[in-house]
Coordinates of C-alpha atoms and ligand atoms in Angstrom, one line a residue:
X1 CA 0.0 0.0 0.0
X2 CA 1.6 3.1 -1.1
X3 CA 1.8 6.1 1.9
X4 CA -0.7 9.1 2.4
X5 CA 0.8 11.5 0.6
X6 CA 0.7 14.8 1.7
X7 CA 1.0 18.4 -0.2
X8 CA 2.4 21.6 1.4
X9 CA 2.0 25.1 0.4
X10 CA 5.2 27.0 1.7
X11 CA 5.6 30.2 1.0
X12 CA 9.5 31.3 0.7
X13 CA 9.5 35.1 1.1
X14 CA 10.3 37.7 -1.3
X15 CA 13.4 36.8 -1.9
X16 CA 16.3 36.5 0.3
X17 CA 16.8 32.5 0.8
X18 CA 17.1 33.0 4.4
X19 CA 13.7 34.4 4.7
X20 CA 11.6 31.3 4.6
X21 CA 10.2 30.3 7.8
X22 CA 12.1 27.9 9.9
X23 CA 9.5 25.4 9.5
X24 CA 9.1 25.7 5.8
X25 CA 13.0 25.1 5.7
X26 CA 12.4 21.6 7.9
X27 CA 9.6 20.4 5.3
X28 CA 11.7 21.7 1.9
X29 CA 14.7 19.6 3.2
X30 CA 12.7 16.3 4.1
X31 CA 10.5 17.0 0.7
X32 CA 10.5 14.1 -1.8
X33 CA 9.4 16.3 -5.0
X34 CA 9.7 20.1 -4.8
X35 CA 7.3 22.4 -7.7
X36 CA 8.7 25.8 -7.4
X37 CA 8.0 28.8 -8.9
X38 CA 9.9 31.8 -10.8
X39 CA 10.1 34.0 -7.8
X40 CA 11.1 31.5 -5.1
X41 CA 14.9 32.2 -4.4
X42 CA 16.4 29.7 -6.6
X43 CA 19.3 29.1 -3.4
X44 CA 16.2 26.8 -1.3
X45 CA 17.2 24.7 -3.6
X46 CA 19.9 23.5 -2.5
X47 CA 18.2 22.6 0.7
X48 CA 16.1 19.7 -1.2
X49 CA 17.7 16.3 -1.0
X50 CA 19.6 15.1 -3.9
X51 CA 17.1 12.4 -4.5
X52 CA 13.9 14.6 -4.7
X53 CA 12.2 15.4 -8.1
X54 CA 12.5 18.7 -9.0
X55 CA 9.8 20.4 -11.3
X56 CA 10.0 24.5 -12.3
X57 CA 6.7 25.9 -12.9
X58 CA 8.2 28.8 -14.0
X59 CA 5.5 31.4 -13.6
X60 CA 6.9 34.1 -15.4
X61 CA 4.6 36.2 -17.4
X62 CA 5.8 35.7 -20.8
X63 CA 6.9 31.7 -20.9
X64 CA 4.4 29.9 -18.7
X65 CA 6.1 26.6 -18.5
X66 CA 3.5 25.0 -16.4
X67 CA -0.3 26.1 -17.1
X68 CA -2.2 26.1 -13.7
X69 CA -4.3 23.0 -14.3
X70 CA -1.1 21.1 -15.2
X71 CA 0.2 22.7 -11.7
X72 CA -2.8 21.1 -9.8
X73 CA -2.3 18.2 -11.7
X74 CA 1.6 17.9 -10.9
X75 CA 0.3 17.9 -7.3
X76 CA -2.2 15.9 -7.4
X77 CA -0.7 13.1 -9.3
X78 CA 2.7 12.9 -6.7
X79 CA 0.1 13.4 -3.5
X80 CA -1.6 10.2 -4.7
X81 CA 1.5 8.4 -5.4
X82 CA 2.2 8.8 -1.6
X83 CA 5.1 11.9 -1.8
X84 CA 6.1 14.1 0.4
X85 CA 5.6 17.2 -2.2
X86 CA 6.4 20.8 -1.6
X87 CA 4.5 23.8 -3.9
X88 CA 7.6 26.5 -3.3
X89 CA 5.6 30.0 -3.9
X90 CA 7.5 33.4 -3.6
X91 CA 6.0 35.7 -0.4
X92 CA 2.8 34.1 0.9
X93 CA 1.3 31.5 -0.2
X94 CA -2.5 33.4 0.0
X95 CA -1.3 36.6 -1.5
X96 CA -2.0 36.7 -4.6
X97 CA -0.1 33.5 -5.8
X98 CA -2.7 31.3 -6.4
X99 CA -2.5 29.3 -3.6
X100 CA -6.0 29.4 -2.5
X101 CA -7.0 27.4 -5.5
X102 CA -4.1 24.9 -5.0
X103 CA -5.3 24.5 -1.6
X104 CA -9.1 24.2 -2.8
X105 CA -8.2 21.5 -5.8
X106 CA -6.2 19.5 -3.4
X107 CA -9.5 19.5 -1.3
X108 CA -11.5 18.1 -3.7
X109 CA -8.9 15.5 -4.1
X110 CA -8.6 14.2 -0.9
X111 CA -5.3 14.9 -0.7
X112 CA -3.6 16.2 2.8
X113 CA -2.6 19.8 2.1
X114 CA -0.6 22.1 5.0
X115 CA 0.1 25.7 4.2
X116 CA 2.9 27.2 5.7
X117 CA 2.9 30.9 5.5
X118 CA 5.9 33.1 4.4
X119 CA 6.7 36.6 4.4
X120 CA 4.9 38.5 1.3
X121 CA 6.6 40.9 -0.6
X122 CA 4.4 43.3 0.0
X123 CA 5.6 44.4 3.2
X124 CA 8.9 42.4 3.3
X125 CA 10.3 43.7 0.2
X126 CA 9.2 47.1 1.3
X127 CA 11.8 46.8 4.6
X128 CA 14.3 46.0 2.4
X129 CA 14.3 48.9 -0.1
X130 CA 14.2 50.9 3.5
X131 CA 10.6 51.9 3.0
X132 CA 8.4 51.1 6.4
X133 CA 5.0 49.8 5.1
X134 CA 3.3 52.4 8.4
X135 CA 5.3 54.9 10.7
X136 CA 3.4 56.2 13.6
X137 CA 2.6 59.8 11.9
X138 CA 2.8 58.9 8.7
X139 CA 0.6 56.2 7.6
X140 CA -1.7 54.0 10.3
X141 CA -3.2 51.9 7.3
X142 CA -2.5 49.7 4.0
X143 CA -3.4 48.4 1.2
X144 CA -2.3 45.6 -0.7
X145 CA -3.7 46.2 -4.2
X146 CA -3.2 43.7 -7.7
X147 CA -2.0 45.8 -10.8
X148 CA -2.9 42.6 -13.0
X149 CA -6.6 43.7 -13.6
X150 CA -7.1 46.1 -16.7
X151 CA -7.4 49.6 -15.4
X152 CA -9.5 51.1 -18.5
X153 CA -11.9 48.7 -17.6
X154 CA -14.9 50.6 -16.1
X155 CA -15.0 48.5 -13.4
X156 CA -11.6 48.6 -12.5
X157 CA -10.8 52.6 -13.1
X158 CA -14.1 52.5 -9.9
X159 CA -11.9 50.6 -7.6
X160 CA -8.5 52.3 -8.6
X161 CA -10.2 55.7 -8.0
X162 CA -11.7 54.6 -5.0
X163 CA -8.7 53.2 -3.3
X164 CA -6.6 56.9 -4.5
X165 CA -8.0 58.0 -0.9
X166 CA -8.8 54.9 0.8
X167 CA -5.7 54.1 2.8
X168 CA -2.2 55.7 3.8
X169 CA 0.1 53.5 2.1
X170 CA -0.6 51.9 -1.2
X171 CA 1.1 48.8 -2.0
X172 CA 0.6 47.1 -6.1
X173 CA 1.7 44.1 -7.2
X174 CA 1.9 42.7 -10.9
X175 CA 1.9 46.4 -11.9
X176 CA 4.5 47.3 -13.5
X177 CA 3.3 47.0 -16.9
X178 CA 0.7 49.5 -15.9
X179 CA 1.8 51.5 -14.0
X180 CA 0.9 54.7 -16.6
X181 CA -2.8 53.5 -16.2
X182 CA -2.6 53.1 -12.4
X183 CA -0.8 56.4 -11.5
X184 CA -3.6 58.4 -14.0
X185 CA -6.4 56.4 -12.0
X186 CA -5.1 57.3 -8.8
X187 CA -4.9 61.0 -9.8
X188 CA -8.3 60.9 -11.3
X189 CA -9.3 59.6 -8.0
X190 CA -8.0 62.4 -6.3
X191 CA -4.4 61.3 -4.6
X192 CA -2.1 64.0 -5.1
X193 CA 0.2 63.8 -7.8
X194 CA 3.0 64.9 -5.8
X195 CA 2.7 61.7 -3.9
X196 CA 5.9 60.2 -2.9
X197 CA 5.9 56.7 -5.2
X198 CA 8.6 53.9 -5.5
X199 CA 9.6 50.9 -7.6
X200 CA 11.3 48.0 -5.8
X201 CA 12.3 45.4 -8.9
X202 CA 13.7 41.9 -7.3
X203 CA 13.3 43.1 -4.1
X204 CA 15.4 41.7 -1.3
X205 CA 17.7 39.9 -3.3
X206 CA 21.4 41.0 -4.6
X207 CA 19.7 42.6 -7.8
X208 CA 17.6 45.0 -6.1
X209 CA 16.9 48.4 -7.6
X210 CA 15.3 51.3 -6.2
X211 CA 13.6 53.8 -8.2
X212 CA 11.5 57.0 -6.6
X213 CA 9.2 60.1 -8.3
X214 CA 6.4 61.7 -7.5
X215 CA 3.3 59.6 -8.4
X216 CA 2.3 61.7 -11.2
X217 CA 6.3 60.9 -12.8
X218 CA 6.9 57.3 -11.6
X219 CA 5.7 56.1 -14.9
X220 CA 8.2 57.9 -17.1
X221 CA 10.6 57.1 -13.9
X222 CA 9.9 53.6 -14.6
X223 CA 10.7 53.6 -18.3
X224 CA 13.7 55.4 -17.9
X225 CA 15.1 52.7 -15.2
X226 CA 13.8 50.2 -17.2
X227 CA 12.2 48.4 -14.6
X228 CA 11.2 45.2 -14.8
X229 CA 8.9 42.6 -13.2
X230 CA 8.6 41.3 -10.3
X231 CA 8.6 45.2 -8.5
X232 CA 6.4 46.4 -6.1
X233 CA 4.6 49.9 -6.6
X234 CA 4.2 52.0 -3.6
X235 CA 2.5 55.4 -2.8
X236 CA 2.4 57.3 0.5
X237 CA 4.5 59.4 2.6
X238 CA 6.2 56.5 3.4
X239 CA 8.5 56.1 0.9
X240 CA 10.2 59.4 1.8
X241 CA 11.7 57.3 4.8
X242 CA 13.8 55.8 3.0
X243 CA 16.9 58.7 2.7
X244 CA 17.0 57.6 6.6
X245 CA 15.6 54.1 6.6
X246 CA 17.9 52.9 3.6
X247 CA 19.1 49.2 5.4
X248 CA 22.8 50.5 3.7
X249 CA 22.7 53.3 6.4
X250 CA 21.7 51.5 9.2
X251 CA 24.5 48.5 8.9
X252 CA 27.9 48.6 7.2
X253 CA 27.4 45.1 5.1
X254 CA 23.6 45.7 4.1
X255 CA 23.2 45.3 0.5
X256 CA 26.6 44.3 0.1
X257 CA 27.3 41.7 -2.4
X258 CA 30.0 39.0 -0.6
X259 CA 31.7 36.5 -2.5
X260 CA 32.1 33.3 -0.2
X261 CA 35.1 31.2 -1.8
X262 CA 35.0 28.6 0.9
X263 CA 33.8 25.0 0.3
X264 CA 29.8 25.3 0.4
X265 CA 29.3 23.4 3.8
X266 CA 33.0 25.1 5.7
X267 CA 31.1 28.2 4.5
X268 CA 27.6 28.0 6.2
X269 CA 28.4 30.2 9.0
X270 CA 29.8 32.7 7.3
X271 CA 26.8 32.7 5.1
X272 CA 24.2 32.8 7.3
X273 CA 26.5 35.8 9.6
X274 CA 26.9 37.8 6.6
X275 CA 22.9 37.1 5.9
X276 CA 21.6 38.6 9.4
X277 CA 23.7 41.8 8.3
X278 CA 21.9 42.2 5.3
X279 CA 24.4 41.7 3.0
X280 CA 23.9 38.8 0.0
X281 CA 26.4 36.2 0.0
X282 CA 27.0 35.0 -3.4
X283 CA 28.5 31.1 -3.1
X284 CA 31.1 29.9 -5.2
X285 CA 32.8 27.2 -4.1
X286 CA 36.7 26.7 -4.6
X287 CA 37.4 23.9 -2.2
X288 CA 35.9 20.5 -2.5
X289 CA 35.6 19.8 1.1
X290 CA 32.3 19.2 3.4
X291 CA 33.1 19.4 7.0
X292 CA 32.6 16.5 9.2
X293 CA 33.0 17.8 12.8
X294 CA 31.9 15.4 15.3
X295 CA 31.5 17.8 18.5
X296 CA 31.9 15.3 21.2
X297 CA 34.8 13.5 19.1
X298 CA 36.3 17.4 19.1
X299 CA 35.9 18.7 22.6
X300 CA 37.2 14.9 23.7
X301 CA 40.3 15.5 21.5
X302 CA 40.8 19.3 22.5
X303 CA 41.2 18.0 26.1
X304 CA 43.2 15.3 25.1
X305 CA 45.5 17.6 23.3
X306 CA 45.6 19.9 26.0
X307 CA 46.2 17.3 28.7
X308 CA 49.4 16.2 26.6
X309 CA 48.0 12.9 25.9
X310 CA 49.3 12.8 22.4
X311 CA 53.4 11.9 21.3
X312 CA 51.8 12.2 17.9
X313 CA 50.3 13.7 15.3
X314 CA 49.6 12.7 12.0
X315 CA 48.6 14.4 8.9
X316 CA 47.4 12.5 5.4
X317 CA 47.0 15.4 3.3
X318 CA 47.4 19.7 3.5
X319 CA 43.7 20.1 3.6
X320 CA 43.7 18.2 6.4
X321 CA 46.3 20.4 8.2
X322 CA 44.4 23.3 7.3
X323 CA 41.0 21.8 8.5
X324 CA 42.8 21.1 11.8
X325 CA 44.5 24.6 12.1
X326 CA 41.2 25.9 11.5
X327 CA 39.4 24.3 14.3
X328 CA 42.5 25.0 16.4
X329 CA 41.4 29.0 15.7
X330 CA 37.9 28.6 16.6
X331 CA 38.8 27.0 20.2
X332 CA 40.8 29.8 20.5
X333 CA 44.1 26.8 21.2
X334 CA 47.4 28.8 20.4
X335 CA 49.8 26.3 18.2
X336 CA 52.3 26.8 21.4
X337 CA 49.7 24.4 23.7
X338 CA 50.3 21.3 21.1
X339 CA 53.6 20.9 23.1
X340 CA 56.2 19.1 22.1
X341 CA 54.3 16.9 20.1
X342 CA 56.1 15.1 17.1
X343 CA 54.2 15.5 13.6
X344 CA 54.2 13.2 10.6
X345 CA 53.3 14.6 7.4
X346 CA 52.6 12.6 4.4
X347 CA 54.4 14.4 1.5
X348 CA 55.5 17.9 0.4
X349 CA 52.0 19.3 -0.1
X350 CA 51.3 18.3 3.7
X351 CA 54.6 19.3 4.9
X352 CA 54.4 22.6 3.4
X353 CA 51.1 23.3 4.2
X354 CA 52.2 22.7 8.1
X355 CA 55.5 25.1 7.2
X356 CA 53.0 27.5 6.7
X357 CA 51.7 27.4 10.1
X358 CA 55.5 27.4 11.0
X359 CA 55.7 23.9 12.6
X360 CA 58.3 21.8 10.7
X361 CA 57.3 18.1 10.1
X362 CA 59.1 15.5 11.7
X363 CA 59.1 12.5 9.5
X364 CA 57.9 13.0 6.2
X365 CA 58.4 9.3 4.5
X366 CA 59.8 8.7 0.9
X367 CA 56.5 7.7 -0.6
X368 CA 53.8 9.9 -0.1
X369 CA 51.0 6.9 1.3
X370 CA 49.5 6.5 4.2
X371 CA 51.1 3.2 5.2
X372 CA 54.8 4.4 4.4
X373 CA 54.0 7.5 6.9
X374 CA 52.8 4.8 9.5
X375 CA 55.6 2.7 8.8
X376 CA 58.2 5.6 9.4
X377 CA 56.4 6.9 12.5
X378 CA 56.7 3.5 14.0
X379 CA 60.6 3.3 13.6
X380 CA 60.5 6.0 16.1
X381 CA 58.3 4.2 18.5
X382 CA 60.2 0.9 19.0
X383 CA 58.9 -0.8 22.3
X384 CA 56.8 1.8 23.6
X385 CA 52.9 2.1 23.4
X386 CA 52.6 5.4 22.2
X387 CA 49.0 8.1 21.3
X388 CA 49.1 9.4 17.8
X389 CA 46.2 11.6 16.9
X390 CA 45.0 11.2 13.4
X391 CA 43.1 14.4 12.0
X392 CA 41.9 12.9 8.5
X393 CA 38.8 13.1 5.8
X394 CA 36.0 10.8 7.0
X395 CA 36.3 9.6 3.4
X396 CA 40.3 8.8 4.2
X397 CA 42.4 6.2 3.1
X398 CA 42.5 3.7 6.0
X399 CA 46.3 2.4 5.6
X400 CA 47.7 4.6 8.1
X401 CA 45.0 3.8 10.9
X402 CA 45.3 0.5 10.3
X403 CA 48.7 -0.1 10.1
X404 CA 49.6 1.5 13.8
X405 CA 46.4 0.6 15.0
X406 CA 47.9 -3.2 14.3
X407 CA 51.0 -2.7 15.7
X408 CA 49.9 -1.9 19.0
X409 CA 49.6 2.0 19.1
X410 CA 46.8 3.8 20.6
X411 CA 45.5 5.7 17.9
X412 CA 42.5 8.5 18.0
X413 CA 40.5 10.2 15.1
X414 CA 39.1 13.0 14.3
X415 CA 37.3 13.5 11.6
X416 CA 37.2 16.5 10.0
X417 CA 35.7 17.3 6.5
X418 CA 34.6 14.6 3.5
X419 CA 36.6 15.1 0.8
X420 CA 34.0 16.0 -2.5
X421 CA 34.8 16.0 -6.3
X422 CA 35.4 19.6 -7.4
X423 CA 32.1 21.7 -7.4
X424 CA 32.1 23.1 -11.6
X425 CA 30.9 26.4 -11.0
X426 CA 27.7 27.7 -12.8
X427 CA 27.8 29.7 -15.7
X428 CA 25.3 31.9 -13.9
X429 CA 27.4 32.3 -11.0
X430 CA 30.5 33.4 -13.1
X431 CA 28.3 36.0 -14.8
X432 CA 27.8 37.5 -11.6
X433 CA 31.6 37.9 -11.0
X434 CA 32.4 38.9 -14.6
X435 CA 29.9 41.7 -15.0
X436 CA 31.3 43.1 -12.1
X437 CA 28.3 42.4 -9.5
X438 CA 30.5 42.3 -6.7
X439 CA 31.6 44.4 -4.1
X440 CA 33.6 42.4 -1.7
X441 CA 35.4 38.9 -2.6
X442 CA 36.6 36.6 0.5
X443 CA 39.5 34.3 0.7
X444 CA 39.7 31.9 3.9
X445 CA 42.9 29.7 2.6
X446 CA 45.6 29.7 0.1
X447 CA 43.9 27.6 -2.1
X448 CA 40.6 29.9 -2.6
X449 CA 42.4 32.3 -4.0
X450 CA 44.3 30.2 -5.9
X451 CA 41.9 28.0 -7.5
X452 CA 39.3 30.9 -8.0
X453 CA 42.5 32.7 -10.1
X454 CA 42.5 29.3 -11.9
X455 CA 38.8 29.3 -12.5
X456 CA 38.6 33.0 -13.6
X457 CA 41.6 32.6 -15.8
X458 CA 41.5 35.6 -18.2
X459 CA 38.5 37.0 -16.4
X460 CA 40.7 37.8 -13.6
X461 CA 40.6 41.7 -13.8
X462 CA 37.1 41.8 -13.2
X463 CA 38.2 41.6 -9.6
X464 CA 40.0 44.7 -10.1
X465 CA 37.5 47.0 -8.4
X466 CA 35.9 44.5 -6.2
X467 CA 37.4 44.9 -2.1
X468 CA 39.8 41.8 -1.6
X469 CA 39.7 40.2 2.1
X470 CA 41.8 37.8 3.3
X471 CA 41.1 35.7 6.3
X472 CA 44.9 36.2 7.9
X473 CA 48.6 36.6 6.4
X474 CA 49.4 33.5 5.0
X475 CA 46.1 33.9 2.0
X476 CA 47.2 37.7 1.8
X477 CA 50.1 36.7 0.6
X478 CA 49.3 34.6 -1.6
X479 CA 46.7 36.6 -2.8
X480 CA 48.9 39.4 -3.3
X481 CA 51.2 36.8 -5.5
X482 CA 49.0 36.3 -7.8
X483 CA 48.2 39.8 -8.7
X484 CA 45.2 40.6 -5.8
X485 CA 46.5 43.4 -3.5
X486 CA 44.1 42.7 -0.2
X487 CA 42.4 45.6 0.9
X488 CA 41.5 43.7 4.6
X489 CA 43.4 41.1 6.3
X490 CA 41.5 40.2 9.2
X491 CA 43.3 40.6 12.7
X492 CA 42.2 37.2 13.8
X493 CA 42.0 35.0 11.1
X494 CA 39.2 33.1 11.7
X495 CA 35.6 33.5 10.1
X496 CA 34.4 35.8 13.1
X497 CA 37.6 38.0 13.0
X498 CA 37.1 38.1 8.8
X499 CA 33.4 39.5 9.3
X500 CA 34.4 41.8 12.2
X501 CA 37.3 43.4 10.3
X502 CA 34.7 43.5 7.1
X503 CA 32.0 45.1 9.5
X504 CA 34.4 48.2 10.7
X505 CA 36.2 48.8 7.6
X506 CA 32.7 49.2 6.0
X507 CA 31.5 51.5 9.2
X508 CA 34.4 53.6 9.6
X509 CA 34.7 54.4 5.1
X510 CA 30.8 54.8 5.5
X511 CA 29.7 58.6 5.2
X512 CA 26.9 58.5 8.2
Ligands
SAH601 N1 2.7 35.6 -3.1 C1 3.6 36.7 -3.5 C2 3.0 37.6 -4.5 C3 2.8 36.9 -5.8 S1 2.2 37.9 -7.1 C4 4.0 37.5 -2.2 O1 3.3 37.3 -1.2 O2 4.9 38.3 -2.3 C5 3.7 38.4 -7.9 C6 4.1 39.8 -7.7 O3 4.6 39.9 -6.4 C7 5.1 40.3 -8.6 O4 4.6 40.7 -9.9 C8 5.6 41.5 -7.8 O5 4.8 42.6 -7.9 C9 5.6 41.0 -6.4 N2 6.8 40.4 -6.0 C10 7.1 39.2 -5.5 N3 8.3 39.0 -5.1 C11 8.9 40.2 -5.4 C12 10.3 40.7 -5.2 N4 11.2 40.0 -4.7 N5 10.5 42.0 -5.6 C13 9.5 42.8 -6.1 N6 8.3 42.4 -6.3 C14 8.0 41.1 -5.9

C-alpha cells in the first residue's frame, strides 16, 4: 500500500533564501518532489535532497512553462502516489499566488494539504528597499492592491479611483506594466500627484533596484530605469523614509554583495553571519571539502590535546592540516599548547602546508601513502605504546589507521571534512563575478584564492574593483602573488575575525 501523501503550500518570502520560515525550511529539506515557482529564491534549492524530483513551474509572465491545471495536476498526481511534495511559492502563499486554488483542488482530491505561510513581498520587500510599510505619523493603514486587472476597464478605473484616498500607504503588485494606467487612476481619483511613489524590482535579493518620483512621474521614472517585473509599486509618505531608513545606512554590510570562496558546507556560518547583516552572500565554491566535525569526538580531542595525551600527530594530506588549524582558531588553542608533540606529514604538499603554520614536520616518509607514513612513525616508537592523533577526511584512506592501529599504538581520530569532487561552477554564478556584480570577494585559505584565479583565468581583472579580504597573512600573501593586492586582512583569522574586520572597515569608510 503506497503512503498518504501529503501536499504543502510553503511560502518562501520575497526573496532572500534566508527568509523562509524555519518550519518551511524543515519540510523543503525532508521533501521528496519540490514544484517551485519563478520567484522563489532559486538558493532553497539546494536545501532539497539530492534524491527529490524537482519540477520549475516557471510562472513568469511571458513563458508559462507550467499552465495552472497542469500545476494542480503535478500535485495531485505525486500526493496520490504517496510523496512528500512541496508547492515552493515566492512571499505568501495566499497573496495573490494562487495558492488558494491549489489548496481548494487539493480539497476536492482528498489529498492532505498544509500551508505554511511566508513573508509577502508586500511588506517584506518594502523593509528591504528601506521603506516602512506604516510609521506612527505617517501612515496607520495599508493596502495591498493587484496591478494585474485592466485599469481602462470601467469597473476597474471605480476601484482604482476609489482606493486613491482609501488608505495611507498603497502597495501594487503585478503592476508594472501599468503602472501609466494606475498612477492616472489614482490621480483621477483624487491622490495628489506629488505623492511620494517607488519601484522595488527583485526586491530583497542582490539585484535589487530602487527607483523613486512623485506619483504623477513614476511612470516615465519607470521607463527610464527600465524596470522590470517582479517590482512592487508604492505610494504614501512612506516612501520618503527611506533617505534615513535605507538598510545600507543602518548596517555597514547591508546590501553588500560578498563573495564566499569557501567550500559550500565550511562556508555555512559565514553565510548565514553575513545574511543577518543584510548583505547577500554570493556562493562559489573553490574547495571540494564538506566538513565532518563530530563535537563530542572534538571537545574529547581538544582535552586530550591539552592534557598532553598525544606523542603524535599525523597528517594524510594539506587540507587536512588546514581543516585542523582551523578548528585549532575557533577554540581559541594557540599552536604553542600542542607541546612538544612530534608530527608526521605525508608528503610535500602536507609538509608545506604545516611550514605554513611554522611547525616543521618530523618525518615525512619517501612515498607519499599512508602506510609508508605509518611505517616511518613506528621506527621511532620501538617498544613503547605510544597516542598518535589522526586528524583525517572521513572519506580517508585507512592504511595509516590500520597499520599503527595493528601494531599496537593507541591511535585517535578526528574527523574533519569529507573530501568531495570539485564543485564546476555555474555559468550563472561566473556572470555574476564577470559583469562586475560584486563588491567584496573573501579568501579563507591559500587555495581559494588560488583556485578561483584558476577558474577566472582571463576573467581575472574583473576583480580589479571588487574589495579583496583575506582571512589572515598567509592567504594575503598569496593573494597578493597572484596579482590581488588585499584591501583587509583580518586581525584574527578566523571567520568571526574576517566578518568583524569587514564590518568596521565598511563602518568607519561609511559617510553616516
Ligand atoms: N505571493 C507573493 C506575490 C505573488 S504575485 C507574495 O506574497 O509576495 C507576484 C508579484 O509579487 C510580482 O509581480 C511583484 O509585484 C511581487 N513580488 C514578489 N516578489 C517580489 C520581489 N522579490 N520583488 C519585487 N516584487 C515582488
Amino acid at each position: 500500500m503506497t503512503d498518504l501523501g501529503h501536499v504543502w503550500l510553503v511560502g518562501s518570502g520575497p526573496g532572500d533564501p534566508g527568509w523562509i520560515t524555519d518550519i518551511g525550511g524543515k519540510i523543503l529539506r525532508d521533501a521528496d518532489v519540490v514544484v517551485f515557482d519563478r520567484l522563489a529564491p532559486k538558493e532553497l534549492l539546494t536545501f532539497v535532497p539530492d534524491s527529490a524530483i524537482v519540477i520549475d513551474a516557471g510562472k513568469s509572465p511571458n513563458q508559462q512553462k507550467l499552465s495552472q491545471d497542469e500545476i494542480h495536476e503535478t500535485l495531485i498526481s505525486y500526493g496520490r502516489l504517496g510523496k512528500k511534495v512541496v508547492r515552493l511559492k515566492g512571499g505568501d502563499p495566499y497573496v495573490f499566488g494562487r495558492g488558494g486554488e491549489e489548496a481548494k483542488i487539493l480539497a476536492e482530491a482528498g489529498i492532505p494539504c498544509t500551508v505554511v505561510p511566508g513573508i509577502t513581498s508586500a511588506i517584506a520587500g518594502l523593509s528591504a528597499a528601506g521603506i516602512p510599510v506604516t510609521y506612527r505619523g505617517v501612515a496607520v493603514s495599508f493596502s495591498v492592491v493587484t496591478g494585474h486587472e485592466d485599469p481602462t476597464k470601467p469597473s476597474e478605473q471605480a476601484n482604482w479611483r476609489k482606493l486613491a484616498t482609501a488608505t495611507d500607504t498603497l502597495v501594487v503588485l503585478m503592476g508594472v506594466d501599468r503602472i501609466d494606467l494606475i498612477a492616472e487612476q489614482l490621480i483621477a481619483g483624487g491622490r495628489d500627484p506629488q505623492s511620494p511613489s517607488a519601484l522595488v524590482q527583485q526586491a530583497a535579493t542582490s539585484d535589487q533596484r530602487v527607483v523613486t518620483a512623485p506619483l504623477s512621474e513614476i511612470a516615465q521614472a519607470a521607463a527610464d530605469h527600465a524596470i522590470r517585473s517582479p517590482a512592487l509599486f508604492v505610494i504614501g509618505d512612506v516612501v520618503n523614509l527611506r533617505s534615513e531608513l535605507n538598510p545600507s545606512r543602518l548596517a555597514p554590510l547591508a546590501g553588500k554583495r560578498v563573495l564566499v570562496t569557501r567550500s559550500r558546507q565550511q562556508a555555512s556560518i559565514f553565510v548565514e553571519s553575513l545574511r543577518a547583516e543584510g548583505a547577500f552572500p554570493i556562493v562559489l565554491p573553490t574547495i571540494e571539502t564538506e566538513r565532518r566535525v563530530d563535537d563530542q569526538q572534538l571537545s574529547a580531542t581538544v582535552e586530550n590535546l591539552l592534557a598532553g595525551k598525544y606523542e603524535w600527530i599525523a597528517f594524510s594530506s594539506a587540507v587536512a592540516v588546514r581543516a585542523f588549524f582551523e578548528l585549532l582558531i575557533e577554540q581559541n588553542i594557540d599552536v604553542r599548547q600542542l607541546g612538544d608533540i612530534q608530527i608526521g606529514a605525508v608528503g610535500k604538499a602536507t609538509s608545506e602546508e604545516l611550514r605554513s603554520y611554522m611547525l616543521f614536520p618530523d618525518i615525512v616518509p619517501e612515498n607519499s601513502t599512508g602506510e609508508d607514513l605509518a611505517h616511518a612513525i613506528l621506527t621511532r616508537c620501538v617498544g613503547s605504546e605510544k597516542s598518535i592523533l589522526l586528524p583525517r577526511a572521513e572519506n580517508a584512506d585507512p592504511a595509516l589507521f590500520n597499520v599503527l592501529n595493528e601494531k599496537g599504538m593507541h591511535v585517535d581520530e578526528l574527523t574533519l571534512y569529507l573530501s568531495v569532487p570539485p564543485a564546476i561552477p555555474s555559468d550563472e554564478m561566473l556572470k555574476v563575478i564577470r559583469s562586475g556584480g560584486l563588491d567584496i570577494a573573501t579568501f579563507t585559505s591559500s587555495s581559494t584564492v588560488k583556485n578561483l584565479v584558476r577558474i577566472l583565468g582571463d576573467d581575472r581583472k574583473c576583480l580589479d574593483d571588487v574589495l579583496i579580504a583575506c582571512i589572515g597573512p598567509t592567504t594575503a600573501s598569496t593573494a597578493r602573488d597572484l596579482g590581488l593586492e588585499p584591501d583587509i586582512v583580518a586581525k584574527e583569522h578566523s571567520i568571526n575575525g574576517l566578518l568583524q574586520a569587514l564590518r568596521i572597515y565598511h563602518w568607519s569608510n561609511s559617510t553616516v
